[in-house]
Structure formats: structure tokens, C-alpha cells
Tab-separated table of C-alpha atoms in Angstrom:
chain	number	residue	atom	x	y	z
A	11	UNK	CA	81.492	97.283	75.428
A	12	UNK	CA	82.911	98.977	78.531
A	13	UNK	CA	86.462	98.518	79.813
A	14	UNK	CA	87.978	98.961	83.222
A	15	UNK	CA	90.018	97.648	86.133
A	16	UNK	CA	89.267	95.901	89.414
A	17	UNK	CA	91.904	97.198	91.848
A	18	UNK	CA	92.589	94.801	94.725
A	19	UNK	CA	95.402	94.050	97.145
A	20	UNK	CA	96.187	93.874	100.864
A	21	UNK	CA	95.993	96.962	103.106
A	22	UNK	CA	98.857	99.378	102.499
A	23	UNK	CA	99.606	98.178	98.985
A	24	UNK	CA	98.569	101.533	97.513
A	25	UNK	CA	95.163	100.853	95.927
A	26	UNK	CA	93.651	104.281	96.529
A	27	UNK	CA	96.868	106.042	95.488
A	28	UNK	CA	96.903	103.827	92.405
A	29	UNK	CA	93.329	104.753	91.476
A	30	UNK	CA	94.140	108.433	91.917
A	31	UNK	CA	97.330	108.289	89.843
A	32	UNK	CA	95.873	105.975	87.190
A	33	UNK	CA	92.778	108.149	86.725
A	34	UNK	CA	94.993	111.216	86.247
A	35	UNK	CA	97.212	109.421	83.734
A	36	UNK	CA	94.293	108.045	81.712
A	37	UNK	CA	92.689	111.488	81.651
A	38	UNK	CA	95.922	112.957	80.300
A	39	UNK	CA	95.944	110.491	77.401
A	40	UNK	CA	92.365	111.324	76.496
A	41	UNK	CA	90.169	108.813	78.280
A	42	UNK	CA	87.127	109.737	80.329
A	43	UNK	CA	87.596	107.953	83.640
A	44	UNK	CA	85.150	107.181	86.414
A	45	UNK	CA	86.436	105.900	89.766
A	46	UNK	CA	84.014	103.761	91.750
A	47	UNK	CA	84.828	103.463	95.452
A	48	UNK	CA	83.569	100.145	96.853
A	49	UNK	CA	85.603	100.367	100.065
A	50	UNK	CA	83.283	101.550	102.860
A	51	UNK	CA	86.304	101.987	105.164
A	52	UNK	CA	87.931	104.515	102.818
A	53	UNK	CA	86.689	107.837	104.169
A	54	UNK	CA	89.408	110.124	102.759
A	55	UNK	CA	89.413	109.828	98.996
A	56	UNK	CA	92.086	111.781	97.064
A	57	UNK	CA	90.200	111.366	93.770
A	58	UNK	CA	86.847	112.589	92.516
A	59	UNK	CA	84.479	109.707	93.114
A	60	UNK	CA	81.800	108.942	90.507
A	61	UNK	CA	80.102	106.302	92.683
A	62	UNK	CA	80.667	105.825	96.403
A	63	UNK	CA	79.454	102.809	98.373
A	64	UNK	CA	79.034	105.069	101.423
A	65	UNK	CA	75.906	106.436	99.756
A	66	UNK	CA	74.461	102.941	100.168
A	67	UNK	CA	76.018	101.620	103.367
A	68	UNK	CA	78.494	103.019	105.905
A	69	UNK	CA	80.954	100.799	107.736
A	70	UNK	CA	80.770	102.862	110.931
A	71	UNK	CA	76.984	102.472	111.070
A	72	UNK	CA	77.225	98.730	110.434
A	73	UNK	CA	79.795	98.250	113.203
A	74	UNK	CA	77.651	100.121	115.735
A	75	UNK	CA	74.316	98.613	114.734
A	76	UNK	CA	75.511	94.999	114.567
A	77	UNK	CA	78.366	95.101	117.124
A	78	UNK	CA	80.919	94.037	114.514
A	79	UNK	CA	84.615	94.723	114.153
A	80	UNK	CA	86.115	96.263	110.991
A	81	UNK	CA	86.613	92.945	109.196
A	82	UNK	CA	83.164	91.599	110.033
A	83	UNK	CA	81.680	94.947	109.113
A	84	UNK	CA	83.331	94.872	105.675
A	85	UNK	CA	82.005	91.359	104.999
A	86	UNK	CA	78.530	92.615	105.944
A	87	UNK	CA	78.906	95.628	103.629
A	88	UNK	CA	79.910	93.440	100.671
A	89	UNK	CA	76.959	91.140	101.385
A	90	UNK	CA	74.659	94.166	101.552
A	91	UNK	CA	76.067	95.487	98.264
A	92	UNK	CA	75.474	92.124	96.573
A	93	UNK	CA	71.856	92.082	97.729
A	94	UNK	CA	71.425	95.665	96.483
A	95	UNK	CA	73.340	95.261	93.237
A	96	UNK	CA	70.540	97.090	91.408
A	97	UNK	CA	71.629	100.275	93.199
A	98	UNK	CA	75.161	99.968	91.827
A	99	UNK	CA	73.960	99.053	88.331
A	100	UNK	CA	71.742	102.139	88.262
A	101	UNK	CA	74.658	104.344	89.345
A	102	UNK	CA	76.905	102.874	86.631
A	103	UNK	CA	74.389	103.081	83.779
A	104	UNK	CA	75.069	106.770	82.926
A	105	UNK	CA	78.834	106.059	82.811
A	106	UNK	CA	78.731	103.150	80.397
A	107	UNK	CA	78.559	105.133	77.184
A	108	UNK	CA	81.970	106.768	77.237
A	109	UNK	CA	83.812	106.114	80.510
A	110	UNK	CA	86.694	103.844	81.494
A	111	UNK	CA	85.949	102.386	84.943
A	112	UNK	CA	88.255	101.966	87.939
A	113	UNK	CA	86.818	99.963	90.846
A	114	UNK	CA	88.585	100.618	94.171
A	115	UNK	CA	87.923	97.573	96.396
A	116	UNK	CA	88.622	97.033	100.124
A	117	UNK	CA	91.996	95.682	101.210
A	118	UNK	CA	90.739	92.865	103.428
A	119	UNK	CA	92.146	89.834	101.615
A	120	UNK	CA	89.550	87.422	103.014
A	121	UNK	CA	86.945	89.122	100.831
A	122	UNK	CA	88.654	87.654	97.768
A	123	UNK	CA	89.473	84.078	98.716
A	124	UNK	CA	87.349	83.180	101.748
A	125	UNK	CA	84.059	84.898	100.877
A	126	UNK	CA	82.236	85.071	97.566
A	127	UNK	CA	80.347	88.369	97.979
A	128	UNK	CA	82.902	90.597	96.255
A	129	UNK	CA	83.340	88.098	93.424
A	130	UNK	CA	79.569	87.795	93.013
A	131	UNK	CA	79.265	91.581	92.734
A	132	UNK	CA	81.944	91.663	90.031
A	133	UNK	CA	80.463	88.785	88.052
A	134	UNK	CA	76.954	90.240	88.150
A	135	UNK	CA	78.242	93.583	86.850
A	136	UNK	CA	80.202	91.878	84.064
A	137	UNK	CA	77.178	89.845	82.970
A	138	UNK	CA	74.537	92.569	83.294
A	139	UNK	CA	76.519	95.556	81.983
A	140	UNK	CA	78.803	93.759	79.508
A	141	UNK	CA	82.017	94.946	81.165
A	142	UNK	CA	85.545	93.941	80.129
A	143	UNK	CA	87.543	94.081	83.341
A	144	UNK	CA	91.107	93.256	84.367
A	145	UNK	CA	91.976	92.513	87.988
A	146	UNK	CA	95.021	94.545	89.038
A	147	UNK	CA	96.425	92.999	92.211
A	148	UNK	CA	98.882	95.245	94.048
A	149	UNK	CA	101.620	93.935	96.316
A	150	UNK	CA	103.988	96.268	98.172
A	151	UNK	CA	107.416	95.799	96.552
A	152	UNK	CA	109.324	96.022	99.842
A	153	UNK	CA	107.982	92.557	100.764
A	154	UNK	CA	110.607	91.152	98.392
A	155	UNK	CA	113.284	92.001	100.955
A	156	UNK	CA	111.813	89.433	103.383
A	157	UNK	CA	111.702	85.876	101.917
A	158	UNK	CA	108.878	84.791	104.212
A	159	UNK	CA	106.705	87.777	103.351
A	160	UNK	CA	107.503	87.364	99.662
A	161	UNK	CA	106.257	83.759	99.710
A	162	UNK	CA	103.119	84.906	101.545
A	163	UNK	CA	102.575	87.522	98.838
A	164	UNK	CA	102.956	84.855	96.150
A	165	UNK	CA	100.418	82.610	97.855
A	166	UNK	CA	97.976	85.512	98.244
A	167	UNK	CA	98.420	86.465	94.575
A	168	UNK	CA	97.804	82.899	93.436
A	169	UNK	CA	94.726	82.503	95.665
A	170	UNK	CA	93.249	85.777	94.393
A	171	UNK	CA	93.875	84.833	90.757
A	172	UNK	CA	92.136	81.482	91.167
A	173	UNK	CA	89.211	82.940	93.096
A	174	UNK	CA	88.413	85.968	90.918
A	175	UNK	CA	88.716	84.125	87.587
A	176	UNK	CA	89.390	87.341	85.652
A	177	UNK	CA	92.155	88.511	83.325
A	178	UNK	CA	94.734	89.238	86.001
A	179	UNK	CA	97.905	91.286	86.460
A	180	UNK	CA	100.016	91.163	89.626
A	181	UNK	CA	101.944	94.353	90.306
A	182	UNK	CA	104.826	95.163	92.639
A	183	UNK	CA	103.722	98.641	93.658
A	184	UNK	CA	105.919	101.319	95.260
A	185	UNK	CA	108.859	99.899	93.298
A	186	UNK	CA	110.827	103.070	94.106
A	187	UNK	CA	110.838	101.912	97.754
A	188	UNK	CA	111.714	98.279	97.065
A	189	UNK	CA	114.919	98.332	99.115
A	190	UNK	CA	113.664	100.639	101.857
A	191	UNK	CA	113.721	97.732	104.344
A	192	UNK	CA	116.930	96.091	103.191
A	193	UNK	CA	118.857	94.817	100.190
A	194	UNK	CA	117.373	92.119	98.009
A	195	UNK	CA	119.085	88.747	97.984
A	196	UNK	CA	118.692	88.414	94.202
A	197	UNK	CA	118.233	90.546	91.134
A	198	UNK	CA	114.790	91.963	90.476
A	199	UNK	CA	113.899	89.459	87.749
A	200	UNK	CA	114.070	86.652	90.339
A	201	UNK	CA	111.096	88.243	92.102
A	202	UNK	CA	109.114	89.452	89.085
A	203	UNK	CA	109.398	86.165	87.159
A	204	UNK	CA	109.072	83.996	90.312
A	205	UNK	CA	112.106	81.892	89.517
A	206	UNK	CA	113.258	78.778	91.387
A	207	UNK	CA	111.921	79.400	94.901
A	208	UNK	CA	114.225	76.773	96.398
A	209	UNK	CA	116.935	79.452	96.289
A	210	UNK	CA	115.059	81.286	99.039
A	211	UNK	CA	115.407	78.373	101.450
A	212	UNK	CA	118.895	79.345	102.627
A	213	UNK	CA	117.741	82.864	103.492
A	214	UNK	CA	114.658	81.551	105.254
A	215	UNK	CA	116.806	79.237	107.368
A	216	UNK	CA	118.787	82.228	108.653
A	217	UNK	CA	115.665	83.517	110.416
A	218	UNK	CA	114.817	81.417	113.533
A	219	UNK	CA	111.128	82.291	113.112
A	220	UNK	CA	111.072	80.870	109.587
A	221	UNK	CA	113.413	77.918	110.076
A	222	UNK	CA	110.950	75.944	112.197
A	223	UNK	CA	108.383	76.140	109.382
A	224	UNK	CA	110.861	74.856	106.813
A	225	UNK	CA	108.752	71.902	105.651
A	226	UNK	CA	105.563	73.959	105.389
A	227	UNK	CA	107.365	76.677	103.453
A	228	UNK	CA	108.830	74.109	101.063
A	229	UNK	CA	105.373	72.656	100.378
A	230	UNK	CA	103.873	76.116	99.797
A	231	UNK	CA	106.646	76.960	97.333
A	232	UNK	CA	105.920	73.762	95.437
A	233	UNK	CA	102.223	74.648	95.234
A	234	UNK	CA	103.059	78.074	93.791
A	235	UNK	CA	105.524	76.647	91.272
A	236	UNK	CA	103.199	73.816	90.228
A	237	UNK	CA	100.505	76.282	89.200
A	238	UNK	CA	103.080	78.419	87.310
A	239	UNK	CA	100.664	81.344	87.163
A	240	UNK	CA	102.219	84.079	89.253
A	241	UNK	CA	104.499	86.765	87.869
A	242	UNK	CA	104.747	90.492	88.529
A	243	UNK	CA	104.918	93.757	86.681
A	244	UNK	CA	106.408	96.780	88.423
A	245	UNK	CA	104.983	100.214	89.169
A	246	UNK	CA	106.067	103.601	90.430
A	247	UNK	CA	102.801	105.534	90.364
A	248	UNK	CA	104.725	108.836	90.279
A	249	UNK	CA	106.591	107.847	87.106
A	250	UNK	CA	104.647	108.424	83.867
A	251	UNK	CA	106.742	105.907	81.952
A	252	UNK	CA	106.114	103.229	84.584
A	253	UNK	CA	102.365	103.905	84.589
A	254	UNK	CA	102.297	103.988	80.796
A	255	UNK	CA	103.975	100.581	80.525
A	256	UNK	CA	101.434	99.101	82.920
A	257	UNK	CA	98.523	100.664	81.004
A	258	UNK	CA	99.769	99.014	77.793
A	259	UNK	CA	99.774	95.644	79.552
A	260	UNK	CA	96.301	96.158	81.038
A	261	UNK	CA	94.919	97.267	77.657
A	262	UNK	CA	96.113	94.017	76.105
A	263	UNK	CA	94.771	92.018	79.025
A	264	UNK	CA	91.172	93.307	78.856
A	265	UNK	CA	91.125	93.808	75.078
A	266	UNK	CA	90.923	97.604	75.046
A	267	UNK	CA	93.838	97.821	72.638
A	268	UNK	CA	91.933	95.845	70.003
A	269	UNK	CA	88.756	97.939	69.945
A	270	UNK	CA	89.898	100.236	67.163
A	271	UNK	CA	91.386	97.498	65.003
A	272	UNK	CA	89.585	96.412	61.845
A	273	UNK	CA	91.844	94.043	59.994
A	274	UNK	CA	93.220	90.589	59.593
A	275	UNK	CA	94.358	88.119	62.202
A	276	UNK	CA	97.934	89.064	61.288
A	277	UNK	CA	97.346	92.672	62.348
A	278	UNK	CA	95.823	91.517	65.607
A	279	UNK	CA	98.790	89.254	66.303
A	280	UNK	CA	101.245	92.095	65.681
A	281	UNK	CA	99.581	94.096	68.429
A	282	UNK	CA	99.145	91.157	70.776
A	283	UNK	CA	102.788	90.094	70.684
A	284	UNK	CA	105.031	91.574	73.377
A	285	UNK	CA	107.467	94.318	72.467
A	286	UNK	CA	111.049	93.211	71.901
A	287	UNK	CA	112.312	95.498	74.657
A	288	UNK	CA	109.440	94.763	77.061
A	289	UNK	CA	111.538	92.800	79.574
A	290	UNK	CA	114.071	95.611	79.683
A	291	UNK	CA	111.461	98.217	80.621
A	292	UNK	CA	109.640	95.839	82.980
A	293	UNK	CA	112.695	94.667	84.934
A	294	UNK	CA	116.179	95.734	83.851
A	295	UNK	CA	115.448	99.452	83.527
A	296	UNK	CA	113.559	99.373	86.831
A	297	UNK	CA	116.495	97.723	88.600
A	298	UNK	CA	118.927	100.252	87.159
A	299	UNK	CA	116.742	103.113	88.344
A	300	UNK	CA	115.696	102.018	91.828
A	301	UNK	CA	118.207	99.432	93.082
A	302	UNK	CA	121.786	100.135	94.079
A	303	UNK	CA	124.570	98.063	92.565
A	304	UNK	CA	126.024	95.645	95.046
A	305	UNK	CA	128.791	93.176	94.330
A	306	UNK	CA	127.461	90.982	97.105
A	307	UNK	CA	124.209	90.230	95.288
A	308	UNK	CA	124.467	86.583	94.395
A	309	UNK	CA	122.646	85.767	91.167
A	310	UNK	CA	123.453	82.085	91.250
A	311	UNK	CA	122.884	81.191	94.879
């Protein structure tokens, strides 16, 4: 049984930086880690790559040969990878015995809810190689400062969760920069727990660009709330405590934490249950560390 993570998220959310930092952290705590780069547009990797899709297909060659743009080229590359899945399986075989796997996927969001190639690749690997994978979906935390962008991020997160059909964790990455583009209208737990989105309507109405889409925005918020699936963890990849808290959550999500347990259902349940102080470390401690106190923050608006 092999464990690992599927790292996805829109461009700029920090996927490659995440894979680099996560691989270093896991190595420090004693795990052998292999990073698999499946992004043919990522030509400057900061981590040591165990498997690189560029050895199979190069985006630049695809764009020239087929007169495609970057997005079309990436769709072609994922389709080519799916048709040559045996190549990837052969590359992964030597790593299965004792490695924890990190898959670094492209940032083009259409690959994960408009096309099925990336999902097909993941599902074939899970079935053929008996992998236990968690999807880690990164969203740049500064999007919380813009209500419209935050709702878009929620919709993207929900669509990705439904499409991938994997154990799934949404993460507000770069949490140390959360207020770099402006103060948040609410406390951090409003955004991590995806509380009553109707409270965002007032702030959306203040922006002329958003006000004219009021009805559409309201309907989208209702869709998100009706599914009741989206919530966020937080991450500062430079902070060991922050990374460690996320690793604990991922290990529960894909079952890694249970592999060394030989006992009763009671012992399993003790490990599965959330820590009493989990919400403090996930939200309250993060807010204290990265967000400035402001008497004008309205918790009850």
C-alpha cells in the first residue's frame, strides 16, 4: 500500500513551492519522498524530481508541432500521458516499495473539471498500483480579501472536489500574505469554515463590477452552501508547525496514520477523532500570527 498526495490548484497558488517544502519536511521526519512532476510547463523545478513528464512529452514541442497555445498544449500533453500510462507506471514501480509520493500537476483548472484526462491518469494509477492518494487543492489566501474572487475560489474548489472524487483537502496557501492586498471583512474562520455567504453580499454590492451580477452571485453562493462540502485548512510553507499540522490532516485523510495500528476499533477512533485544540491551531493561532487586530472588523455583519 503506497501513500501520497495529488497537488492541484490554479496558477500562482504555490504548487511547486508546496511540493518542494513538503518533500523537505517529510524527509526531515523520516519519510522517503519521491516528487513526480506531471506539469510539462514547469521547466524550473526547485526540487529533485524522481519522475518528470518532460522525459515523455515536452510542451514546447507540442505547441510548435501542432500549432497550439499553452492551454491547448497542456490538454494534449495530458491526453498523451493517458495514452502512454504504461510509461508512468514503469517509472513509478521502483518507488512503490518505500517511498511517499507527491504528484505535482499543472495549474490549468480546466484539466480538472472540463477534461477527464488528468482524472483518468490518477484513477488508472490508483487502480493499477494500489495507491492511497489525497488531493491537496491550493488556493492563494489573498483571494479572501476580494469577495468576488473568494466566491470564485469556492466554486473552483467545489468543482474540483466533485470531479476528482478523491479524499480532498482545500488549503489557503501563502497564509502569511493573506492581507497583502487589503484587510479582510471578517475574521479568518468565516473564510476557512465557509460560513453564511450572504454576509458577503453587502461588500460585493460596493464594487460596481460585482453589483450587476448580484443575482448570479447569489445563486452561485446557494449552490456552494447547498453542497456543504467546502472548507479550508491554512498553510505557511515556511512554518514547520503549519506544515506539520497539515501533514497530520493529510495522513488521516489518506489513511497513512493508521498503517502502524494493530488494535481495536476504539484505538482507531481515538486517532481518527480531531484534537481538542485543532480549531485553535487551524484558525485562531493563524489569525493571531498573520492578521493585524482591527476594531473595524465586523464579526456580525
